[in-house]
mmCIF file with all atom_site columns, C-alpha atoms in Angstrom:
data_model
loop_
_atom_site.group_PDB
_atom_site.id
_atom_site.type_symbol
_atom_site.label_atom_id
_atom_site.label_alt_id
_atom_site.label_comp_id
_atom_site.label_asym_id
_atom_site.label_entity_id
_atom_site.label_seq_id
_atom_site.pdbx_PDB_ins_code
_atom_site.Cartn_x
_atom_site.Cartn_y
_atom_site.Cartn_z
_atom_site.occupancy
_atom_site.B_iso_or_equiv
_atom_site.pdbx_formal_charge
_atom_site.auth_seq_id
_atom_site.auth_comp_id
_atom_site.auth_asym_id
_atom_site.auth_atom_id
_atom_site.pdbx_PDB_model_num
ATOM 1   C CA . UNK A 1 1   ? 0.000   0.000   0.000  1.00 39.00 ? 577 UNK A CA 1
ATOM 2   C CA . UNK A 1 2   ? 1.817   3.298   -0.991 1.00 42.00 ? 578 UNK A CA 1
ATOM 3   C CA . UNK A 1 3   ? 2.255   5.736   2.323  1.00 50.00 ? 579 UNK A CA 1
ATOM 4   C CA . UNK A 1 4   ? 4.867   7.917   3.511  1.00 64.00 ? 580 UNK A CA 1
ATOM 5   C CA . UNK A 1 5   ? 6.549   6.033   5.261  1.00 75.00 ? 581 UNK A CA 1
ATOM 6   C CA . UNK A 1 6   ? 9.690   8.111   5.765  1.00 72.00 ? 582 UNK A CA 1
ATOM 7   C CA . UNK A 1 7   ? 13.093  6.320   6.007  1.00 86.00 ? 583 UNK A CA 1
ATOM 8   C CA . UNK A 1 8   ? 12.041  3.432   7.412  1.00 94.00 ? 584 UNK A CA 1
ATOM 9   C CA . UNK A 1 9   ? 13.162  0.189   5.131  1.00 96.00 ? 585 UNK A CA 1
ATOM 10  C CA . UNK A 1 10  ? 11.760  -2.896  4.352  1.00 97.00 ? 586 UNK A CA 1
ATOM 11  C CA . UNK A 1 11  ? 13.467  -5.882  5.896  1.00 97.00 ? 587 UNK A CA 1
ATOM 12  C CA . UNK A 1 12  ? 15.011  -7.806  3.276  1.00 97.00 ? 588 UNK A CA 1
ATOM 13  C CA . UNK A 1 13  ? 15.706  -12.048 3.608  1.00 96.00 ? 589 UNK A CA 1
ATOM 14  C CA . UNK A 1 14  ? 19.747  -11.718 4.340  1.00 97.00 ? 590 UNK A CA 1
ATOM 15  C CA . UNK A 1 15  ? 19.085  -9.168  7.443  1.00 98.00 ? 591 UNK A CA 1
ATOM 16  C CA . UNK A 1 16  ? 16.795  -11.469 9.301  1.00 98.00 ? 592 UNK A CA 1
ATOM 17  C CA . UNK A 1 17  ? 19.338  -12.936 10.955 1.00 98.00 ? 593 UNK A CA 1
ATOM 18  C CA . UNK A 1 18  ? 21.230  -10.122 12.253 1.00 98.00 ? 594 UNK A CA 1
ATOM 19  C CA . UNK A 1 19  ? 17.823  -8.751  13.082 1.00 98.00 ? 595 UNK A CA 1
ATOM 20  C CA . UNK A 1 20  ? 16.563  -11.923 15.139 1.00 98.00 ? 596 UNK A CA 1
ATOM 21  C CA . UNK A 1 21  ? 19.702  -11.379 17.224 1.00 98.00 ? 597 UNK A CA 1
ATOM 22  C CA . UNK A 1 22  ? 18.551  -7.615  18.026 1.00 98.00 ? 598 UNK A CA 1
ATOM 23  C CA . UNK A 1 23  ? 15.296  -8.821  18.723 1.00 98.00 ? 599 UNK A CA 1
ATOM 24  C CA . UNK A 1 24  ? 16.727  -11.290 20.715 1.00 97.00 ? 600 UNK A CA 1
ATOM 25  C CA . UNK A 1 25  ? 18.351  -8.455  23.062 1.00 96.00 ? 601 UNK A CA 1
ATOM 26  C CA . UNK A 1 26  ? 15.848  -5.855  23.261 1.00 96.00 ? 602 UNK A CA 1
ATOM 27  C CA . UNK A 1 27  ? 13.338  -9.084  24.571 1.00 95.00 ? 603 UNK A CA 1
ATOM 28  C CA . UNK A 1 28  ? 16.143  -10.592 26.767 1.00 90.00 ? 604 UNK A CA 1
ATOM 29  C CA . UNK A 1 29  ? 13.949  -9.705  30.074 1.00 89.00 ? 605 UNK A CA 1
ATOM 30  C CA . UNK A 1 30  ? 10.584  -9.872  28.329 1.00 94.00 ? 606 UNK A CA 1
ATOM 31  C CA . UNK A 1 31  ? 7.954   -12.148 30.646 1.00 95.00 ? 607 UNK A CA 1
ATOM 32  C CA . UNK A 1 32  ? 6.805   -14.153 27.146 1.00 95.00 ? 608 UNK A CA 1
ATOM 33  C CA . UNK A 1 33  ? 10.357  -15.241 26.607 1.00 96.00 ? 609 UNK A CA 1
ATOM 34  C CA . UNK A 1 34  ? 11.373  -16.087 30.139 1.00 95.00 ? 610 UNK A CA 1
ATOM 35  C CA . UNK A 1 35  ? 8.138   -18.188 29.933 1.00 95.00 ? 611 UNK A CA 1
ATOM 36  C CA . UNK A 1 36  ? 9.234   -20.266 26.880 1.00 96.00 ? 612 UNK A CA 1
ATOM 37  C CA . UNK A 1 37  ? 12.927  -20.462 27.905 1.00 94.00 ? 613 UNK A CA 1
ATOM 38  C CA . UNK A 1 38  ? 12.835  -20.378 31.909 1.00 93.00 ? 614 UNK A CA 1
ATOM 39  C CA . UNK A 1 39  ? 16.987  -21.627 31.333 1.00 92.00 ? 615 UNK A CA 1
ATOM 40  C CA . UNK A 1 40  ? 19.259  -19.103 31.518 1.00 89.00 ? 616 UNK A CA 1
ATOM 41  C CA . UNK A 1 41  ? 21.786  -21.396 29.391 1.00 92.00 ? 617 UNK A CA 1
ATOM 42  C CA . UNK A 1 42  ? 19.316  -21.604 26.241 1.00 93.00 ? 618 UNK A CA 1
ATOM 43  C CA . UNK A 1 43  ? 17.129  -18.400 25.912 1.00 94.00 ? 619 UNK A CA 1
ATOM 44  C CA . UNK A 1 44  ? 19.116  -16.545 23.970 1.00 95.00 ? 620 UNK A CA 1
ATOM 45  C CA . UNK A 1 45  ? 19.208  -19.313 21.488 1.00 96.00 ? 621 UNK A CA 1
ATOM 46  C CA . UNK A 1 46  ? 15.590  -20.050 21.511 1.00 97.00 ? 622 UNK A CA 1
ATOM 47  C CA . UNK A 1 47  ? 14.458  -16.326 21.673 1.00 97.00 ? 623 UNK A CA 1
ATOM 48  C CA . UNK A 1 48  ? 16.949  -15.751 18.233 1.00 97.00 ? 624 UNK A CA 1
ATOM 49  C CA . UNK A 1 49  ? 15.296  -18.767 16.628 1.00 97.00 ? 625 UNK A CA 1
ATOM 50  C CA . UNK A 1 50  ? 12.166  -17.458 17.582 1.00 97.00 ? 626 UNK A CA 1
ATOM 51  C CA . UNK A 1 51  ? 12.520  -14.545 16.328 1.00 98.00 ? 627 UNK A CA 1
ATOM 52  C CA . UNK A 1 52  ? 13.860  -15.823 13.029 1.00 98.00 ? 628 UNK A CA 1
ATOM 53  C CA . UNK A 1 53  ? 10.448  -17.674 12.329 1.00 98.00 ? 629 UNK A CA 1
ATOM 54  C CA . UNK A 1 54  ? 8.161   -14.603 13.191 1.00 98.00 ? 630 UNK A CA 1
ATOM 55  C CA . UNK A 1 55  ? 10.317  -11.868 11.286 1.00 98.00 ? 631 UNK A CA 1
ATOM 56  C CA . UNK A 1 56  ? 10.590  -14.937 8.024  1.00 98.00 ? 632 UNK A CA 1
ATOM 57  C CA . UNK A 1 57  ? 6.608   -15.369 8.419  1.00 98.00 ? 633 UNK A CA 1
ATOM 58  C CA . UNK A 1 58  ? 5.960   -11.402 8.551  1.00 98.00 ? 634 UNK A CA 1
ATOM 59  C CA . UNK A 1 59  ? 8.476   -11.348 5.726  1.00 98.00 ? 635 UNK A CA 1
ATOM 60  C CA . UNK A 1 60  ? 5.898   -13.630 3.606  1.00 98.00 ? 636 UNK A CA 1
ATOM 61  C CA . UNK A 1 61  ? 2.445   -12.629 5.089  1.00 98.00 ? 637 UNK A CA 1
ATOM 62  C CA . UNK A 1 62  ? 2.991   -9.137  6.166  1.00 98.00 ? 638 UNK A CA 1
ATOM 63  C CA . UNK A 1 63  ? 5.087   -6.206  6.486  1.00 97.00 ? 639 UNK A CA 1
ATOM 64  C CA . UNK A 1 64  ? 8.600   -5.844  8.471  1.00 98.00 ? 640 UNK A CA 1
ATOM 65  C CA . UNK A 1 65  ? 9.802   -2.534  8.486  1.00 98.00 ? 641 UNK A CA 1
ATOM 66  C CA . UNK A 1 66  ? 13.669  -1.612  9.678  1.00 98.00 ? 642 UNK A CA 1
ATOM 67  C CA . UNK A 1 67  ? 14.973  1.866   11.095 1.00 97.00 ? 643 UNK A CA 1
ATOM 68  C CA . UNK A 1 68  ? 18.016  1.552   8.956  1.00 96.00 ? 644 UNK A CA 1
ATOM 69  C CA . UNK A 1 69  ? 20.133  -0.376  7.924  1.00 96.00 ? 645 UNK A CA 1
ATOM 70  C CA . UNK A 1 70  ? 22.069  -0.706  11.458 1.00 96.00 ? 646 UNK A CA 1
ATOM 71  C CA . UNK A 1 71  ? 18.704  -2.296  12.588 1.00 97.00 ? 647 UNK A CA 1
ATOM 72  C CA . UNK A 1 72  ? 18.424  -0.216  15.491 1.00 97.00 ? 648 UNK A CA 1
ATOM 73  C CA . UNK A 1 73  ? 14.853  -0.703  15.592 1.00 98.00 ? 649 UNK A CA 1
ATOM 74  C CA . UNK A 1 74  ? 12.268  -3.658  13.429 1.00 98.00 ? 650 UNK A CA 1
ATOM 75  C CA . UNK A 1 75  ? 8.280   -3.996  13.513 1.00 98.00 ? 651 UNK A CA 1
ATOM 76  C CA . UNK A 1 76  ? 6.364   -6.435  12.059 1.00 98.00 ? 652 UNK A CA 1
ATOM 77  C CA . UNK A 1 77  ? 2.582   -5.396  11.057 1.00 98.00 ? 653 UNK A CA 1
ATOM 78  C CA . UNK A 1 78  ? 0.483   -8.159  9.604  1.00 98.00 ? 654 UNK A CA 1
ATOM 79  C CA . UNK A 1 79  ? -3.237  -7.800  8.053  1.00 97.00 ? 655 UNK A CA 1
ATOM 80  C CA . UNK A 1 80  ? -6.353  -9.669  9.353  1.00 95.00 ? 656 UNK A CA 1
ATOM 81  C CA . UNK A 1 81  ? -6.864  -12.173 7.022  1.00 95.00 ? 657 UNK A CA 1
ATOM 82  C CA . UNK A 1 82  ? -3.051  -13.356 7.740  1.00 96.00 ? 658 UNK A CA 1
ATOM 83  C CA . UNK A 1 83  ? -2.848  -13.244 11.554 1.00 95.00 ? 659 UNK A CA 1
ATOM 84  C CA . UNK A 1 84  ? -3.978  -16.912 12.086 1.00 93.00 ? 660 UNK A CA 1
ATOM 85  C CA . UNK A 1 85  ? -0.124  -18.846 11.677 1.00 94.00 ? 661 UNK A CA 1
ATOM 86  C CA . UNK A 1 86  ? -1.630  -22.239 10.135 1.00 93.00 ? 662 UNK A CA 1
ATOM 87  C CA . UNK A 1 87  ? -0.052  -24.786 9.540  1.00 93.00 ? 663 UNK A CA 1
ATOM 88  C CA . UNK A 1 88  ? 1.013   -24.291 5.586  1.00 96.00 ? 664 UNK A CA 1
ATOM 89  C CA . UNK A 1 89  ? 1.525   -20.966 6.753  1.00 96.00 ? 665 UNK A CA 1
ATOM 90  C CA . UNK A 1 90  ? 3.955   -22.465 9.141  1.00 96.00 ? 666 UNK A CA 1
ATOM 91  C CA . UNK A 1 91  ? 5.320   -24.684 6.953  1.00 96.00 ? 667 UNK A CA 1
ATOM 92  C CA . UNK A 1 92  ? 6.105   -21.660 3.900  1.00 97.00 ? 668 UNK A CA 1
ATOM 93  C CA . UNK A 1 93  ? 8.261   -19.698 6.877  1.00 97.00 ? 669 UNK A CA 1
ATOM 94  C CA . UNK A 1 94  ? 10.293  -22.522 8.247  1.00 96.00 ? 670 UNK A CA 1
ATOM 95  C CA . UNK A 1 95  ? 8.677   -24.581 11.044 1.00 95.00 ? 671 UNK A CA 1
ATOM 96  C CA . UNK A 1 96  ? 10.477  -27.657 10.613 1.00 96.00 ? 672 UNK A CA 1
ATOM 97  C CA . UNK A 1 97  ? 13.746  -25.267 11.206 1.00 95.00 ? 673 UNK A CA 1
ATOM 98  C CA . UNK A 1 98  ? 12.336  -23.393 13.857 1.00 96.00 ? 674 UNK A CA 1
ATOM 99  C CA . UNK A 1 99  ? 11.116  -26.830 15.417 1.00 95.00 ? 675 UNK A CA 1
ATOM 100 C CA . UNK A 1 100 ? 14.743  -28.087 15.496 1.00 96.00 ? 676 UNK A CA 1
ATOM 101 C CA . UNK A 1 101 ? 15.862  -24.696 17.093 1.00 96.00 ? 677 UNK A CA 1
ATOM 102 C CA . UNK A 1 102 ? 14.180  -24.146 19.949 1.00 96.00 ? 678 UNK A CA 1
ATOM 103 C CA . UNK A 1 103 ? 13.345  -27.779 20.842 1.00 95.00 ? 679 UNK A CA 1
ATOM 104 C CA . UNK A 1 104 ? 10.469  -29.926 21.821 1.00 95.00 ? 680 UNK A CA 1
ATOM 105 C CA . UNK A 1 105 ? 9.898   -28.494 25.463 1.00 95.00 ? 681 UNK A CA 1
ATOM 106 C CA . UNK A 1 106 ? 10.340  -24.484 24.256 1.00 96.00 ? 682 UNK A CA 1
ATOM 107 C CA . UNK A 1 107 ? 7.724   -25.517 20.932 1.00 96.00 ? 683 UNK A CA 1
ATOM 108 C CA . UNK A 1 108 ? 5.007   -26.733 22.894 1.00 95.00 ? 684 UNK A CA 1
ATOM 109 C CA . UNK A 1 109 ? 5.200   -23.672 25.194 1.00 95.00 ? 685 UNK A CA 1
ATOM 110 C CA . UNK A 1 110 ? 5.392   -21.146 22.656 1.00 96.00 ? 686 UNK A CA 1
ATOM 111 C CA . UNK A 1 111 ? 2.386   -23.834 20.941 1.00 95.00 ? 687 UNK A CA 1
ATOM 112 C CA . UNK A 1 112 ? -0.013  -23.296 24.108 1.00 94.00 ? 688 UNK A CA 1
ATOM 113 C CA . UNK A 1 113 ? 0.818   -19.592 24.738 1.00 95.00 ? 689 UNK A CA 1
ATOM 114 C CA . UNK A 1 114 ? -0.269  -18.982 20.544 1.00 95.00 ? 690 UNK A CA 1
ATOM 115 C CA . UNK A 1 115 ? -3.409  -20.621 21.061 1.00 95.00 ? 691 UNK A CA 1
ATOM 116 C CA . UNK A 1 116 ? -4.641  -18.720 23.729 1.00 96.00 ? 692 UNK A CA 1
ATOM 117 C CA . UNK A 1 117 ? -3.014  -15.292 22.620 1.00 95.00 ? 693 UNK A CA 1
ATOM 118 C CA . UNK A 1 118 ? -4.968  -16.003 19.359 1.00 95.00 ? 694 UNK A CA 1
ATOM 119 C CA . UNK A 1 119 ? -8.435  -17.037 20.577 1.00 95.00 ? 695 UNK A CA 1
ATOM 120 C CA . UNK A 1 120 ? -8.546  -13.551 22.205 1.00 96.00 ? 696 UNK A CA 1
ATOM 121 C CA . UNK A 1 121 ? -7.483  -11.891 19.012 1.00 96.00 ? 697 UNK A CA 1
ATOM 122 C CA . UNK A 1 122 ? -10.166 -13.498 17.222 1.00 95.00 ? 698 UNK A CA 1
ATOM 123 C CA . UNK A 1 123 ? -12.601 -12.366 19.815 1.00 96.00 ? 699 UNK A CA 1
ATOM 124 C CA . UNK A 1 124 ? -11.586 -8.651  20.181 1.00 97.00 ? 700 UNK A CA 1
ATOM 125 C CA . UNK A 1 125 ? -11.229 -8.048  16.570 1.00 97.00 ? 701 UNK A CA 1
ATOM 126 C CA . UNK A 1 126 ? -13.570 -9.810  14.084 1.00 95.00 ? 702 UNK A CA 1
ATOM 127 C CA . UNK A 1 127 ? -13.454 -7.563  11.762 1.00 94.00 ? 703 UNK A CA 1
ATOM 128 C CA . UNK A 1 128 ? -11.101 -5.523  9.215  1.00 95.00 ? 704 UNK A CA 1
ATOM 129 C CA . UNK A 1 129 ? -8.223  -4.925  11.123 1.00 97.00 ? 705 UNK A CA 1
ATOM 130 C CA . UNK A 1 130 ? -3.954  -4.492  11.245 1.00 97.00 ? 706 UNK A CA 1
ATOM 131 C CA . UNK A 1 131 ? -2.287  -6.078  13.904 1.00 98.00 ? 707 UNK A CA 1
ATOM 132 C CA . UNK A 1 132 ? 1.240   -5.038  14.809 1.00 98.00 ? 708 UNK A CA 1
ATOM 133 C CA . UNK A 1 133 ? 2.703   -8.136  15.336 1.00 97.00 ? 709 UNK A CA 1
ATOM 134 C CA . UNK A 1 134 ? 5.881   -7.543  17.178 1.00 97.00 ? 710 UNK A CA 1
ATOM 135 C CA . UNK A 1 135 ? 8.547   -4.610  17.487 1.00 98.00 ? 711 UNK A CA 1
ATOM 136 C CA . UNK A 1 136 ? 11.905  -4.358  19.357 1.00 97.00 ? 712 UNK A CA 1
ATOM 137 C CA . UNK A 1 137 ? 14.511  -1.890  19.595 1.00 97.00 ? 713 UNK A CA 1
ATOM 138 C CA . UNK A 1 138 ? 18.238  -2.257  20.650 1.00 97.00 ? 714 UNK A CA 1
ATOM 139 C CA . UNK A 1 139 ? 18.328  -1.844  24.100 1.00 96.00 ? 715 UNK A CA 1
ATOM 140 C CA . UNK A 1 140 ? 21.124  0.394   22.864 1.00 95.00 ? 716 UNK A CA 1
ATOM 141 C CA . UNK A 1 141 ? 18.919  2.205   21.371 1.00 96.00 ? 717 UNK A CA 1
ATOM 142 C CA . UNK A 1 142 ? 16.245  2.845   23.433 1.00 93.00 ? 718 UNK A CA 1
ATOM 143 C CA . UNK A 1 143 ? 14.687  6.091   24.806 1.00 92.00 ? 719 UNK A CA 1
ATOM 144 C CA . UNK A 1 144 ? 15.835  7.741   21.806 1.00 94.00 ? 720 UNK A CA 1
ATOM 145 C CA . UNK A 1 145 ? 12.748  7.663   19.377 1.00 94.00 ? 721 UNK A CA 1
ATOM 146 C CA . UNK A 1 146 ? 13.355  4.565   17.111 1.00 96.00 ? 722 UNK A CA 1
ATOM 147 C CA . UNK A 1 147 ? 9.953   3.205   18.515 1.00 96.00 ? 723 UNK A CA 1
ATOM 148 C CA . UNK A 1 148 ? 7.840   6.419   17.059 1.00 96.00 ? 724 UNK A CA 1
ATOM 149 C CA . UNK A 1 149 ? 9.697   5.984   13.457 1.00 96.00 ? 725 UNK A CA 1
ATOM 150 C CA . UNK A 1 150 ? 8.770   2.384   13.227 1.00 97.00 ? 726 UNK A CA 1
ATOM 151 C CA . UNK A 1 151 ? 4.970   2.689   14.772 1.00 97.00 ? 727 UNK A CA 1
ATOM 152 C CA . UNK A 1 152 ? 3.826   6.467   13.380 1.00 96.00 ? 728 UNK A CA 1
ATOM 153 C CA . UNK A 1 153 ? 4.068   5.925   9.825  1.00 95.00 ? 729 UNK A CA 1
ATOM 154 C CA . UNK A 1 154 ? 2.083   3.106   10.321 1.00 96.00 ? 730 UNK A CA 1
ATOM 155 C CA . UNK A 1 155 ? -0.510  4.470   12.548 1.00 97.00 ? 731 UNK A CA 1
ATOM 156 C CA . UNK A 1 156 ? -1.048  7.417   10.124 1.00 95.00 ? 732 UNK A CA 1
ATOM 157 C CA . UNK A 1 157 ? -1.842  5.156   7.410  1.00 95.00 ? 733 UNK A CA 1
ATOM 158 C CA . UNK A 1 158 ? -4.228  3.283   9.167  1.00 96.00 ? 734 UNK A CA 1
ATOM 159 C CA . UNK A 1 159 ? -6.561  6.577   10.254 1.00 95.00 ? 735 UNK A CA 1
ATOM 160 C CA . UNK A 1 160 ? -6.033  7.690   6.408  1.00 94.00 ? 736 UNK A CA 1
ATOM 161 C CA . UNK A 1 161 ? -7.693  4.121   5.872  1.00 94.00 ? 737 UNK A CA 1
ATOM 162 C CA . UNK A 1 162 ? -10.234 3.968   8.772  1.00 95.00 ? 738 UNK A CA 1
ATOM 163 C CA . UNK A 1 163 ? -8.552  0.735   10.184 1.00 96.00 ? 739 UNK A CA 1
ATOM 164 C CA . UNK A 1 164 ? -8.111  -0.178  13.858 1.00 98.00 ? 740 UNK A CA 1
ATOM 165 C CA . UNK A 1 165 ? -5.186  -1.482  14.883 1.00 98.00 ? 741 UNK A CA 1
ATOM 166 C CA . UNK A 1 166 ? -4.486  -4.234  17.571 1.00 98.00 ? 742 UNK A CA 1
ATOM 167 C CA . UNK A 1 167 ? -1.636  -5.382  19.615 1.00 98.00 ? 743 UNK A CA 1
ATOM 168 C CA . UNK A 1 168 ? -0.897  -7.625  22.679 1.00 98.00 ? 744 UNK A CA 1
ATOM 169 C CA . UNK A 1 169 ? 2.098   -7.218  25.049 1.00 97.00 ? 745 UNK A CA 1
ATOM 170 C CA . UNK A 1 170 ? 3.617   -9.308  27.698 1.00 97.00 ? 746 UNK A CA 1
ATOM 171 C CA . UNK A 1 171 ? 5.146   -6.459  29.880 1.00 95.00 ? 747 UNK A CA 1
ATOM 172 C CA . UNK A 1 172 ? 3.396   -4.521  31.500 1.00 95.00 ? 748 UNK A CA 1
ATOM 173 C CA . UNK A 1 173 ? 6.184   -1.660  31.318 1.00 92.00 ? 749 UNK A CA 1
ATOM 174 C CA . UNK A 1 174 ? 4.972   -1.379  27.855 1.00 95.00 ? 750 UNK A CA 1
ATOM 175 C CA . UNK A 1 175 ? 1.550   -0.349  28.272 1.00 97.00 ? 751 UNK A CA 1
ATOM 176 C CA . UNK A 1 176 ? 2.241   3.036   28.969 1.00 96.00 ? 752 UNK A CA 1
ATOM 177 C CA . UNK A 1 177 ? 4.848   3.381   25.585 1.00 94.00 ? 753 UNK A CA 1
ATOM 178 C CA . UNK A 1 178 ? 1.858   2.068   23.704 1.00 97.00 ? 754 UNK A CA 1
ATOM 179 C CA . UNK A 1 179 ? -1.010  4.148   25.470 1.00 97.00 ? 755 UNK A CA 1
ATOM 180 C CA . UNK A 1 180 ? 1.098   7.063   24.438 1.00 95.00 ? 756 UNK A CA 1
ATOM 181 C CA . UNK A 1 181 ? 0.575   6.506   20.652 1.00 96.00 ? 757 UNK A CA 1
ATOM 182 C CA . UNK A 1 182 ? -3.376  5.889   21.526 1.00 97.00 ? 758 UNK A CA 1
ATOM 183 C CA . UNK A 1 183 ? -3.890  2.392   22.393 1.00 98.00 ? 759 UNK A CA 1
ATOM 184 C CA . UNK A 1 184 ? -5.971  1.481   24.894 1.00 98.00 ? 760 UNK A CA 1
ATOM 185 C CA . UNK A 1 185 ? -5.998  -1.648  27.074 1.00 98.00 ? 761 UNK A CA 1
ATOM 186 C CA . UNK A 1 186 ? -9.317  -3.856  25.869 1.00 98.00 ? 762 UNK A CA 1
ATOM 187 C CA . UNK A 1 187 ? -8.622  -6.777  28.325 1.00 97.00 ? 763 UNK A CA 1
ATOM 188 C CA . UNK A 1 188 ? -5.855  -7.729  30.777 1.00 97.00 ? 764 UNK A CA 1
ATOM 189 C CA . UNK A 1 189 ? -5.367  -11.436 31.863 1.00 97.00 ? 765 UNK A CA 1
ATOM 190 C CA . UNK A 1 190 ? -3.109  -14.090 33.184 1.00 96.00 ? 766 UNK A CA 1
ATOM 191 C CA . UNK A 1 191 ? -2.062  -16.726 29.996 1.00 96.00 ? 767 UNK A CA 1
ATOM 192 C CA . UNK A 1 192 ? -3.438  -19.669 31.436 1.00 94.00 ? 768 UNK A CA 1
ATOM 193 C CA . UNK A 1 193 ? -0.839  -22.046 33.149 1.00 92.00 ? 769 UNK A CA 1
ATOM 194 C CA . UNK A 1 194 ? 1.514   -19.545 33.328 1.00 93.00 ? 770 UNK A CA 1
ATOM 195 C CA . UNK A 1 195 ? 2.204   -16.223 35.428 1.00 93.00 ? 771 UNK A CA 1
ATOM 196 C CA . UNK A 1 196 ? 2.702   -14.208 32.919 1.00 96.00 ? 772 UNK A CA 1
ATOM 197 C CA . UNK A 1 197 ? 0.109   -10.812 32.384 1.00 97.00 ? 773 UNK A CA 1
ATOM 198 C CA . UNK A 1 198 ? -1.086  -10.288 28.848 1.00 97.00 ? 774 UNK A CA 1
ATOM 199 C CA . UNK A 1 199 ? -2.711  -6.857  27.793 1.00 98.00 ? 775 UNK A CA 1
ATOM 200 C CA . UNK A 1 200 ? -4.497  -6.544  24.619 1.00 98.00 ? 776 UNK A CA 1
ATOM 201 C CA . UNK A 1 201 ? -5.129  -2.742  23.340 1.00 98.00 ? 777 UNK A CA 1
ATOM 202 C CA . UNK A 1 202 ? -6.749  -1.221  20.485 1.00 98.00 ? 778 UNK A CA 1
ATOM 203 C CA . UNK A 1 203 ? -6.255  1.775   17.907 1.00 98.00 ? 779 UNK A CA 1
ATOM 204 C CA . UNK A 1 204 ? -8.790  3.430   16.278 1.00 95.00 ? 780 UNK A CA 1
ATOM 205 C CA . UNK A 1 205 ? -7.046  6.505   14.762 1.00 82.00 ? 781 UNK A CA 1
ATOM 206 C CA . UNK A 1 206 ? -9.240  9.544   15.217 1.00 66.00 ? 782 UNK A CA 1
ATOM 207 C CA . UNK A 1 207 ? -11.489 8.706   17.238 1.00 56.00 ? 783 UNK A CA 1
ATOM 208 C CA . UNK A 1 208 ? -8.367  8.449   20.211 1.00 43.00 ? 784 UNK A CA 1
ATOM 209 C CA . UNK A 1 209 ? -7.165  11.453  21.862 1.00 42.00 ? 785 UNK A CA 1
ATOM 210 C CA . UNK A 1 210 ? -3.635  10.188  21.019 1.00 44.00 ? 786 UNK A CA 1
ATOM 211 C CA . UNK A 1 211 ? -4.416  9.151   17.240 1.00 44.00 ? 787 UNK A CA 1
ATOM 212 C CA . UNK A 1 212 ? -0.616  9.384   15.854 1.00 45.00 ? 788 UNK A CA 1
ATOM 213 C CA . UNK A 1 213 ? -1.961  11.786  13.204 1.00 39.00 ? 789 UNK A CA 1
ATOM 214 C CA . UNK A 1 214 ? -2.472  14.625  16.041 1.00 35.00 ? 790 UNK A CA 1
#
């Protein structure tokens, strides 16, 4: 879809690695990946492969936008229709590699946690939506305004196109950072099994005191 997006690049295939490995770092105390890798030894192994499968299957299905290239910053948004990760979907972005990476024990984690991160998406948003799927910044780079070049663009498009936009987060330090661009919290819960909070928010442009195009 044409928009301005400003500098921001488009991932391309050979910077997904380096890029899972940033990801990696700016998530390295995130309550979602502590969850699927409780050892210290292997979470920064399981988080890169991870990583690697999500940024490949926005890479295919979506859009996966990059500060620059130094990858300071990388967001994945993903339309409605291609949320749902099936299993051909799976297959196209490189399950059977991402099965072998993070292991049986991480997979069936990361497995349960989908499924019930999903059925509320499903429920909160049944209609015509964007869903920003994931973004991380260098924790080098934090605090200094890569988040609003990767989200704003996008957010401005969306209220020039009347969509909502949708999100869920796993630390609760991020509610406020997301509340500042004009999502609101729709539902906060505990992921079942597991002590880890989950807040789902919503965008809907203008009709949000904090719609990014004010």
């Amino acid at each position: 879809m044409p928009a301005d997006l400003g500098d921001l690049l488009r991932l391309k295939k050979d910077q997904v690695g380096p890029a899972a490995e940033m990801l990696a770092r700016a998530f390295g105390q995130d309550p979602k990946i502590d969850y699927f890798a409780p050892d210290d030894g292997t979470r920064g192994a399981i988080a890169r492969h991870h990583f690697e499968f999500l940024l490949r299957y926005g890479l295919i299905y979506g859009e996966v936008y990059a500060t620059s290239p130094r990858l300071e910053g990388v967001a994945v948004w993903l339309p409605a229709k291609k949320v749902e990760i099936t299993l051909w979907r799976a297959l196209r972005a490189g399950l059977f590699r991402f099965r072998k990476g993070v292991g049986k024990e991480a997979l069936e984690r990361i497995l349960s946690f989908s499924e019930y991160v999903d059925g509320l998406h499903r429920r909160h948003m049944p209609g015509p939506h964007h869903y920003l799927f994931f973004i991380g910044v260098d924790p080098t780079f934090q605090g200094k305004g890569y988040a609003s070049r990767l989200i704003r663009p996008i957010l401005d498009r969306l209220d020039r196109e009347g969509l909502p936009c949708y999100l869920v987060t796993q630390n609760e330090q991020n509610v406020a950072l997301y509340e500042h661009y004009g999502f609101r919290v729709i539902e906060k819960s505990l992921v079942p099994g597991t002590e880890v909070g989950n807040w789902a928010m919503v965008w809907e442009g203008g009709k949000n005191p904090g719609s990014a195009t004010r």
